[in-house]
Amino acid sequence: KLVAFDQDADARRNLPEDERVIFVPQNFRHLHRFLRLHGIAEVDGLLADLGVSSHQFDEGSRGFSTRFDAALDMRMDQRQDKTAADVVKTYSERELHILFEQWGEVTNSKTLAKTIVEKRAVMPLQTIEDFKGALSGIVKGNPAKYFAQVFQALRIEVNDEMGALKELLTQLPQVLKAGGRAAIITFHSIEDRLVKQFFKANTFEEEEDHPFQTIEKVRLLKPVNKKPLEASQEEVKRNPRSRSAKLRVA
């Protein structure tokens, strides 16, 4: 049996007609709950493919890509209320600064937050072109790369991607059979750090070394590969979006 979780209603169109497939139209943060609902106590393996899908990037109206003009939406689950436009419109300067620094690693995140607050007071920032136009004067370096980081930060915030990832990871020990494997594909360093840390120490906190005490930790997950697996040059040629993918298994 394959249990497939996807919060995007469009994903349902890709389902094969096969009675072994159970589709759950929910975020994978609800993993344990919906497995129980379907009478499944444990699984042999789990594969999580994080972040935005190619379909979401290529469907201009969804607002994920800087290549199209559309509403600043970015919701993976369109049943939820909060959009990227809401974040841009309602977050305080400090909140915007923190989210662009944390989730986008944007170099001038403080200036960016200040500019958004100034611009939104005099013009609507409802569409991608509105937003990019308002910020054109403060872009650092390559504009495509800059806006990719800005959009990544907004998308992560709108969809609470890091919160969902943490919830998924903490459920792994209870849903995986002994000897089962969890394979997780990440697409940027923020996700990869979380997965690496949790696989190594079963916690999100960095462990401190105490020279005078030895604490025996119970490790529920054991990393299978020390270094993440990455796409070969040949694969990147065939599928450029695999360039930033990293696979860790525990």
PDB file of C-alpha atoms in Angstrom:
ATOM      1  CA  LYS A   1       0.000   0.000   0.000  1.00  0.00           C
ATOM      2  CA  LEU A   2       1.111   3.547  -0.734  1.00  0.00           C
ATOM      3  CA  VAL A   3      -0.318   6.365   1.363  1.00  0.00           C
ATOM      4  CA  ALA A   4       0.154   9.680  -0.459  1.00  0.00           C
ATOM      5  CA  PHE A   5      -0.232  13.002   1.366  1.00  0.00           C
ATOM      6  CA  ASP A   6      -0.651  16.246  -0.586  1.00  0.00           C
ATOM      7  CA  GLN A   7      -2.414  19.407   0.583  1.00  0.00           C
ATOM      8  CA  ASP A   8      -2.672  20.785  -2.984  1.00  0.00           C
ATOM      9  CA  ALA A   9      -5.971  19.780  -4.595  1.00  0.00           C
ATOM     10  CA  ASP A  10      -4.282  19.792  -8.040  1.00  0.00           C
ATOM     11  CA  ALA A  11      -2.159  16.793  -6.972  1.00  0.00           C
ATOM     12  CA  ARG A  12      -5.212  14.534  -7.068  1.00  0.00           C
ATOM     13  CA  ARG A  13      -5.141  14.695 -10.886  1.00  0.00           C
ATOM     14  CA  ASN A  14      -1.877  12.725 -10.895  1.00  0.00           C
ATOM     15  CA  LEU A  15      -3.266   9.735  -8.993  1.00  0.00           C
ATOM     16  CA  PRO A  16      -2.933   6.368 -10.722  1.00  0.00           C
ATOM     17  CA  GLU A  17      -6.023   4.181 -10.743  1.00  0.00           C
ATOM     18  CA  ASP A  18      -4.785   1.603  -8.290  1.00  0.00           C
ATOM     19  CA  GLU A  19      -6.568   0.352  -5.195  1.00  0.00           C
ATOM     20  CA  ARG A  20      -3.228   0.057  -3.363  1.00  0.00           C
ATOM     21  CA  VAL A  21      -2.971   3.879  -3.311  1.00  0.00           C
ATOM     22  CA  ILE A  22      -4.623   5.798  -0.467  1.00  0.00           C
ATOM     23  CA  PHE A  23      -4.703   9.553  -1.102  1.00  0.00           C
ATOM     24  CA  VAL A  24      -4.858  11.910   1.879  1.00  0.00           C
ATOM     25  CA  PRO A  25      -5.613  15.523   0.825  1.00  0.00           C
ATOM     26  CA  GLN A  26      -3.792  16.985   3.835  1.00  0.00           C
ATOM     27  CA  ASN A  27      -0.429  18.390   4.889  1.00  0.00           C
ATOM     28  CA  PHE A  28       2.020  15.661   5.967  1.00  0.00           C
ATOM     29  CA  ARG A  29       2.198  17.317   9.403  1.00  0.00           C
ATOM     30  CA  HIS A  30      -0.974  15.262  10.124  1.00  0.00           C
ATOM     31  CA  LEU A  31       0.827  12.011   9.238  1.00  0.00           C
ATOM     32  CA  HIS A  32       0.170   9.947  12.383  1.00  0.00           C
ATOM     33  CA  ARG A  33      -3.460  11.004  12.702  1.00  0.00           C
ATOM     34  CA  PHE A  34      -4.431  10.018   9.145  1.00  0.00           C
ATOM     35  CA  LEU A  35      -2.437   6.778   9.195  1.00  0.00           C
ATOM     36  CA  ARG A  36      -4.413   5.785  12.324  1.00  0.00           C
ATOM     37  CA  LEU A  37      -7.634   6.833  10.593  1.00  0.00           C
ATOM     38  CA  HIS A  38      -6.822   4.343   7.804  1.00  0.00           C
ATOM     39  CA  GLY A  39      -5.978   1.609  10.327  1.00  0.00           C
ATOM     40  CA  ILE A  40      -2.204   1.780   9.731  1.00  0.00           C
ATOM     41  CA  ALA A  41      -0.087   1.600  12.881  1.00  0.00           C
ATOM     42  CA  GLU A  42       3.389   1.600  11.310  1.00  0.00           C
ATOM     43  CA  VAL A  43       4.983   1.932   7.870  1.00  0.00           C
ATOM     44  CA  ASP A  44       8.016   0.262   6.257  1.00  0.00           C
ATOM     45  CA  GLY A  45       9.258   3.494   4.737  1.00  0.00           C
ATOM     46  CA  LEU A  46       8.530   7.157   4.215  1.00  0.00           C
ATOM     47  CA  LEU A  47       9.589   9.455   1.384  1.00  0.00           C
ATOM     48  CA  ALA A  48       9.035  13.189   1.801  1.00  0.00           C
ATOM     49  CA  ASP A  49       9.599  15.551  -1.116  1.00  0.00           C
ATOM     50  CA  LEU A  50       9.667  19.004   0.469  1.00  0.00           C
ATOM     51  CA  GLY A  51       8.824  22.470  -0.750  1.00  0.00           C
ATOM     52  CA  VAL A  52       7.040  23.704  -3.818  1.00  0.00           C
ATOM     53  CA  SER A  53       6.196  21.400  -6.737  1.00  0.00           C
ATOM     54  CA  SER A  54       7.078  21.980 -10.388  1.00  0.00           C
ATOM     55  CA  HIS A  55       3.360  22.275 -11.122  1.00  0.00           C
ATOM     56  CA  GLN A  56       2.993  25.068  -8.558  1.00  0.00           C
ATOM     57  CA  PHE A  57       5.978  26.925 -10.059  1.00  0.00           C
ATOM     58  CA  ASP A  58       4.679  26.561 -13.612  1.00  0.00           C
ATOM     59  CA  GLU A  59       1.058  27.496 -12.906  1.00  0.00           C
ATOM     60  CA  GLY A  60       1.412  31.296 -13.054  1.00  0.00           C
ATOM     61  CA  SER A  61      -1.909  32.020 -11.343  1.00  0.00           C
ATOM     62  CA  ARG A  62      -0.713  30.385  -8.100  1.00  0.00           C
ATOM     63  CA  GLY A  63       1.729  33.245  -7.458  1.00  0.00           C
ATOM     64  CA  PHE A  64       4.801  31.117  -6.636  1.00  0.00           C
ATOM     65  CA  SER A  65       6.990  32.176  -9.540  1.00  0.00           C
ATOM     66  CA  THR A  66       8.604  35.519 -10.292  1.00  0.00           C
ATOM     67  CA  ARG A  67       8.251  34.746 -14.036  1.00  0.00           C
ATOM     68  CA  PHE A  68       4.526  35.552 -14.185  1.00  0.00           C
ATOM     69  CA  ASP A  69       2.323  38.389 -13.052  1.00  0.00           C
ATOM     70  CA  ALA A  70      -0.449  37.153 -10.791  1.00  0.00           C
ATOM     71  CA  ALA A  71      -1.893  37.749  -7.346  1.00  0.00           C
ATOM     72  CA  LEU A  72       0.660  37.375  -4.521  1.00  0.00           C
ATOM     73  CA  ASP A  73      -0.894  34.123  -3.344  1.00  0.00           C
ATOM     74  CA  MET A  74       1.601  31.255  -2.692  1.00  0.00           C
ATOM     75  CA  ARG A  75      -0.814  29.038  -0.762  1.00  0.00           C
ATOM     76  CA  MET A  76      -0.081  25.345  -1.290  1.00  0.00           C
ATOM     77  CA  ASP A  77      -3.401  24.514   0.355  1.00  0.00           C
ATOM     78  CA  GLN A  78      -5.962  26.878  -1.138  1.00  0.00           C
ATOM     79  CA  ARG A  79      -8.393  26.129   1.669  1.00  0.00           C
ATOM     80  CA  GLN A  80      -6.308  28.269   4.018  1.00  0.00           C
ATOM     81  CA  ASP A  81      -6.895  32.014   4.320  1.00  0.00           C
ATOM     82  CA  LYS A  82      -3.440  33.600   4.643  1.00  0.00           C
ATOM     83  CA  THR A  83      -1.778  34.591   1.351  1.00  0.00           C
ATOM     84  CA  ALA A  84       1.599  36.201   0.593  1.00  0.00           C
ATOM     85  CA  ALA A  85      -0.235  39.504  -0.016  1.00  0.00           C
ATOM     86  CA  ASP A  86      -1.619  39.293   3.553  1.00  0.00           C
ATOM     87  CA  VAL A  87       1.902  38.803   4.954  1.00  0.00           C
ATOM     88  CA  VAL A  88       3.234  41.770   2.966  1.00  0.00           C
ATOM     89  CA  LYS A  89       0.243  43.923   4.014  1.00  0.00           C
ATOM     90  CA  THR A  90      -0.090  43.087   7.738  1.00  0.00           C
ATOM     91  CA  TYR A  91       3.279  42.005   9.189  1.00  0.00           C
ATOM     92  CA  SER A  92       5.218  44.585  11.193  1.00  0.00           C
ATOM     93  CA  GLU A  93       8.588  45.822   9.953  1.00  0.00           C
ATOM     94  CA  ARG A  94      10.339  43.679  12.559  1.00  0.00           C
ATOM     95  CA  GLU A  95       8.370  40.536  11.618  1.00  0.00           C
ATOM     96  CA  LEU A  96       9.157  41.082   7.926  1.00  0.00           C
ATOM     97  CA  HIS A  97      12.850  41.635   8.722  1.00  0.00           C
ATOM     98  CA  ILE A  98      13.039  38.368  10.702  1.00  0.00           C
ATOM     99  CA  LEU A  99      11.224  36.263   8.103  1.00  0.00           C
ATOM    100  CA  PHE A 100      13.357  37.524   5.157  1.00  0.00           C
ATOM    101  CA  GLU A 101      16.539  37.019   7.192  1.00  0.00           C
ATOM    102  CA  GLN A 102      15.557  33.560   8.488  1.00  0.00           C
ATOM    103  CA  TRP A 103      13.726  31.955   5.590  1.00  0.00           C
ATOM    104  CA  GLY A 104      15.267  33.756   2.606  1.00  0.00           C
ATOM    105  CA  GLU A 105      18.743  34.557   3.949  1.00  0.00           C
ATOM    106  CA  VAL A 106      18.280  37.898   2.132  1.00  0.00           C
ATOM    107  CA  THR A 107      21.386  40.098   2.601  1.00  0.00           C
ATOM    108  CA  ASN A 108      19.558  43.420   3.064  1.00  0.00           C
ATOM    109  CA  SER A 109      16.508  42.014   4.873  1.00  0.00           C
ATOM    110  CA  LYS A 110      16.288  45.035   7.191  1.00  0.00           C
ATOM    111  CA  THR A 111      16.174  47.519   4.273  1.00  0.00           C
ATOM    112  CA  LEU A 112      13.736  45.231   2.462  1.00  0.00           C
ATOM    113  CA  ALA A 113      11.310  45.177   5.418  1.00  0.00           C
ATOM    114  CA  LYS A 114      11.547  48.974   5.851  1.00  0.00           C
ATOM    115  CA  THR A 115      10.889  49.548   2.117  1.00  0.00           C
ATOM    116  CA  ILE A 116       7.830  47.240   2.098  1.00  0.00           C
ATOM    117  CA  VAL A 117       6.298  49.090   5.054  1.00  0.00           C
ATOM    118  CA  GLU A 118       6.947  52.473   3.365  1.00  0.00           C
ATOM    119  CA  LYS A 119       5.619  51.387  -0.040  1.00  0.00           C
ATOM    120  CA  ARG A 120       2.490  49.615   1.208  1.00  0.00           C
ATOM    121  CA  ALA A 121       1.361  52.877   2.843  1.00  0.00           C
ATOM    122  CA  VAL A 122       1.101  54.561  -0.555  1.00  0.00           C
ATOM    123  CA  MET A 123       0.383  51.748  -3.033  1.00  0.00           C
ATOM    124  CA  PRO A 124      -1.306  48.326  -3.146  1.00  0.00           C
ATOM    125  CA  LEU A 125       1.139  45.387  -3.170  1.00  0.00           C
ATOM    126  CA  GLN A 126      -1.376  42.803  -4.380  1.00  0.00           C
ATOM    127  CA  THR A 127       0.365  41.389  -7.452  1.00  0.00           C
ATOM    128  CA  ILE A 128       3.835  40.062  -8.254  1.00  0.00           C
ATOM    129  CA  GLU A 129       4.583  43.003 -10.591  1.00  0.00           C
ATOM    130  CA  ASP A 130       3.373  45.552  -7.975  1.00  0.00           C
ATOM    131  CA  PHE A 131       5.656  43.946  -5.427  1.00  0.00           C
ATOM    132  CA  LYS A 132       8.748  43.640  -7.661  1.00  0.00           C
ATOM    133  CA  GLY A 133       8.266  47.167  -8.991  1.00  0.00           C
ATOM    134  CA  ALA A 134       8.049  48.628  -5.486  1.00  0.00           C
ATOM    135  CA  LEU A 135      11.344  46.981  -4.521  1.00  0.00           C
ATOM    136  CA  SER A 136      13.307  47.592  -7.726  1.00  0.00           C
ATOM    137  CA  GLY A 137      15.449  50.302  -6.100  1.00  0.00           C
ATOM    138  CA  ILE A 138      16.865  48.091  -3.329  1.00  0.00           C
ATOM    139  CA  VAL A 139      17.639  44.850  -5.219  1.00  0.00           C
ATOM    140  CA  LYS A 140      21.096  43.486  -4.326  1.00  0.00           C
ATOM    141  CA  GLY A 141      23.092  41.565  -6.932  1.00  0.00           C
ATOM    142  CA  ASN A 142      21.343  39.424  -9.542  1.00  0.00           C
ATOM    143  CA  PRO A 143      17.613  40.414  -9.522  1.00  0.00           C
ATOM    144  CA  ALA A 144      16.440  36.867 -10.404  1.00  0.00           C
ATOM    145  CA  LYS A 145      18.388  35.364  -7.489  1.00  0.00           C
ATOM    146  CA  TYR A 146      17.355  38.183  -5.136  1.00  0.00           C
ATOM    147  CA  PHE A 147      13.631  37.784  -5.831  1.00  0.00           C
ATOM    148  CA  ALA A 148      13.940  33.978  -5.672  1.00  0.00           C
ATOM    149  CA  GLN A 149      15.179  34.360  -2.063  1.00  0.00           C
ATOM    150  CA  VAL A 150      12.467  36.907  -1.211  1.00  0.00           C
ATOM    151  CA  PHE A 151       9.740  34.685  -2.687  1.00  0.00           C
ATOM    152  CA  GLN A 152      11.144  31.624  -0.907  1.00  0.00           C
ATOM    153  CA  ALA A 153      10.874  33.439   2.426  1.00  0.00           C
ATOM    154  CA  LEU A 154       7.272  34.502   1.789  1.00  0.00           C
ATOM    155  CA  ARG A 155       6.284  31.011   0.614  1.00  0.00           C
ATOM    156  CA  ILE A 156       7.816  29.329   3.682  1.00  0.00           C
ATOM    157  CA  GLU A 157       5.975  31.764   5.962  1.00  0.00           C
ATOM    158  CA  VAL A 158       2.595  31.483   4.200  1.00  0.00           C
ATOM    159  CA  ASN A 159       2.661  27.669   4.303  1.00  0.00           C
ATOM    160  CA  ASP A 160       4.434  27.305   7.679  1.00  0.00           C
ATOM    161  CA  GLU A 161       6.817  24.901   5.933  1.00  0.00           C
ATOM    162  CA  MET A 162       9.355  24.682   8.771  1.00  0.00           C
ATOM    163  CA  GLY A 163       6.632  24.056  11.355  1.00  0.00           C
ATOM    164  CA  ALA A 164       5.190  21.272   9.186  1.00  0.00           C
ATOM    165  CA  LEU A 165       8.654  19.730   8.624  1.00  0.00           C
ATOM    166  CA  LYS A 166       9.407  19.704  12.366  1.00  0.00           C
ATOM    167  CA  GLU A 167       6.055  18.038  13.078  1.00  0.00           C
ATOM    168  CA  LEU A 168       6.718  15.404  10.396  1.00  0.00           C
ATOM    169  CA  LEU A 169      10.206  14.624  11.735  1.00  0.00           C
ATOM    170  CA  THR A 170       9.087  14.268  15.354  1.00  0.00           C
ATOM    171  CA  GLN A 171       6.442  11.715  14.293  1.00  0.00           C
ATOM    172  CA  LEU A 172       8.909   9.470  12.436  1.00  0.00           C
ATOM    173  CA  PRO A 173       9.997   7.328  15.412  1.00  0.00           C
ATOM    174  CA  GLN A 174       6.391   6.400  16.218  1.00  0.00           C
ATOM    175  CA  VAL A 175       5.257   5.648  12.650  1.00  0.00           C
ATOM    176  CA  LEU A 176       8.320   3.816  11.277  1.00  0.00           C
ATOM    177  CA  LYS A 177       8.710   0.085  11.916  1.00  0.00           C
ATOM    178  CA  ALA A 178      11.988  -1.036  13.496  1.00  0.00           C
ATOM    179  CA  GLY A 179      14.455  -1.104  10.612  1.00  0.00           C
ATOM    180  CA  GLY A 180      12.153   1.093   8.501  1.00  0.00           C
ATOM    181  CA  ARG A 181      13.597   4.006   6.568  1.00  0.00           C
ATOM    182  CA  ALA A 182      12.746   7.673   6.212  1.00  0.00           C
ATOM    183  CA  ALA A 183      14.062   9.394   3.087  1.00  0.00           C
ATOM    184  CA  ILE A 184      13.713  13.167   2.863  1.00  0.00           C
ATOM    185  CA  ILE A 185      14.495  15.373  -0.133  1.00  0.00           C
ATOM    186  CA  THR A 186      15.238  19.003   0.736  1.00  0.00           C
ATOM    187  CA  PHE A 187      15.775  21.935  -1.625  1.00  0.00           C
ATOM    188  CA  HIS A 188      17.522  24.573   0.470  1.00  0.00           C
ATOM    189  CA  SER A 189      19.964  24.787   3.362  1.00  0.00           C
ATOM    190  CA  ILE A 190      17.359  25.728   5.994  1.00  0.00           C
ATOM    191  CA  GLU A 191      15.396  22.490   5.457  1.00  0.00           C
ATOM    192  CA  ASP A 192      18.562  20.427   5.105  1.00  0.00           C
ATOM    193  CA  ARG A 193      19.963  21.671   8.440  1.00  0.00           C
ATOM    194  CA  LEU A 194      16.746  20.689  10.259  1.00  0.00           C
ATOM    195  CA  VAL A 195      16.695  17.192   8.735  1.00  0.00           C
ATOM    196  CA  LYS A 196      20.429  16.625   9.324  1.00  0.00           C
ATOM    197  CA  GLN A 197      20.207  17.741  12.965  1.00  0.00           C
ATOM    198  CA  PHE A 198      17.104  15.638  13.712  1.00  0.00           C
ATOM    199  CA  PHE A 199      18.483  12.499  12.038  1.00  0.00           C
ATOM    200  CA  LYS A 200      21.743  12.873  13.958  1.00  0.00           C
ATOM    201  CA  ALA A 201      20.438  13.769  17.420  1.00  0.00           C
ATOM    202  CA  ASN A 202      16.621  13.314  17.329  1.00  0.00           C
ATOM    203  CA  THR A 203      16.292  16.942  18.411  1.00  0.00           C
ATOM    204  CA  PHE A 204      16.339  20.367  16.743  1.00  0.00           C
ATOM    205  CA  GLU A 205      18.618  21.865  19.389  1.00  0.00           C
ATOM    206  CA  GLU A 206      22.378  21.856  18.891  1.00  0.00           C
ATOM    207  CA  GLU A 207      23.897  19.590  21.538  1.00  0.00           C
ATOM    208  CA  GLU A 208      26.367  21.066  23.992  1.00  0.00           C
ATOM    209  CA  ASP A 209      29.488  19.157  24.976  1.00  0.00           C
ATOM    210  CA  HIS A 210      29.936  18.706  28.740  1.00  0.00           C
ATOM    211  CA  PRO A 211      33.556  17.686  29.370  1.00  0.00           C
ATOM    212  CA  PHE A 212      32.847  16.272  32.862  1.00  0.00           C
ATOM    213  CA  GLN A 213      29.699  14.283  32.249  1.00  0.00           C
ATOM    214  CA  THR A 214      28.686  11.514  29.910  1.00  0.00           C
ATOM    215  CA  ILE A 215      25.026  11.421  29.026  1.00  0.00           C
ATOM    216  CA  GLU A 216      23.847   8.330  27.205  1.00  0.00           C
ATOM    217  CA  LYS A 217      21.267   9.459  24.660  1.00  0.00           C
ATOM    218  CA  VAL A 218      18.708   7.041  23.264  1.00  0.00           C
ATOM    219  CA  ARG A 219      18.916   7.427  19.496  1.00  0.00           C
ATOM    220  CA  LEU A 220      15.635   6.493  17.836  1.00  0.00           C
ATOM    221  CA  LEU A 221      16.802   7.336  14.314  1.00  0.00           C
ATOM    222  CA  LYS A 222      20.182   6.526  12.821  1.00  0.00           C
ATOM    223  CA  PRO A 223      21.454   8.314   9.685  1.00  0.00           C
ATOM    224  CA  VAL A 224      22.126   5.914   6.793  1.00  0.00           C
ATOM    225  CA  ASN A 225      24.196   8.363   4.733  1.00  0.00           C
ATOM    226  CA  LYS A 226      26.592  10.786   6.422  1.00  0.00           C
ATOM    227  CA  LYS A 227      26.627  13.168   3.475  1.00  0.00           C
ATOM    228  CA  PRO A 228      23.443  13.929   1.540  1.00  0.00           C
ATOM    229  CA  LEU A 229      22.983  12.299  -1.869  1.00  0.00           C
ATOM    230  CA  GLU A 230      22.816  14.779  -4.736  1.00  0.00           C
ATOM    231  CA  ALA A 231      21.847  14.604  -8.408  1.00  0.00           C
ATOM    232  CA  SER A 232      24.559  13.641 -10.900  1.00  0.00           C
ATOM    233  CA  GLN A 233      25.593  16.103 -13.621  1.00  0.00           C
ATOM    234  CA  GLU A 234      23.672  13.990 -16.130  1.00  0.00           C
ATOM    235  CA  GLU A 235      20.483  14.206 -14.048  1.00  0.00           C
ATOM    236  CA  VAL A 236      20.861  17.966 -13.576  1.00  0.00           C
ATOM    237  CA  LYS A 237      21.149  18.293 -17.388  1.00  0.00           C
ATOM    238  CA  ARG A 238      17.895  16.346 -17.829  1.00  0.00           C
ATOM    239  CA  ASN A 239      16.131  18.079 -14.944  1.00  0.00           C
ATOM    240  CA  PRO A 240      17.718  21.416 -13.872  1.00  0.00           C
ATOM    241  CA  ARG A 241      15.422  21.634 -10.817  1.00  0.00           C
ATOM    242  CA  SER A 242      17.220  18.667  -9.251  1.00  0.00           C
ATOM    243  CA  ARG A 243      20.302  20.890  -8.928  1.00  0.00           C
ATOM    244  CA  SER A 244      19.578  21.967  -5.361  1.00  0.00           C
ATOM    245  CA  ALA A 245      17.994  18.683  -4.164  1.00  0.00           C
ATOM    246  CA  LYS A 246      19.604  16.800  -1.274  1.00  0.00           C
ATOM    247  CA  LEU A 247      18.495  13.373  -0.061  1.00  0.00           C
ATOM    248  CA  ARG A 248      19.071  12.193   3.524  1.00  0.00           C
ATOM    249  CA  VAL A 249      18.012   8.783   4.809  1.00  0.00           C
ATOM    250  CA  ALA A 250      17.674   7.502   8.390  1.00  0.00           C
TER     251      ALA A 250
END
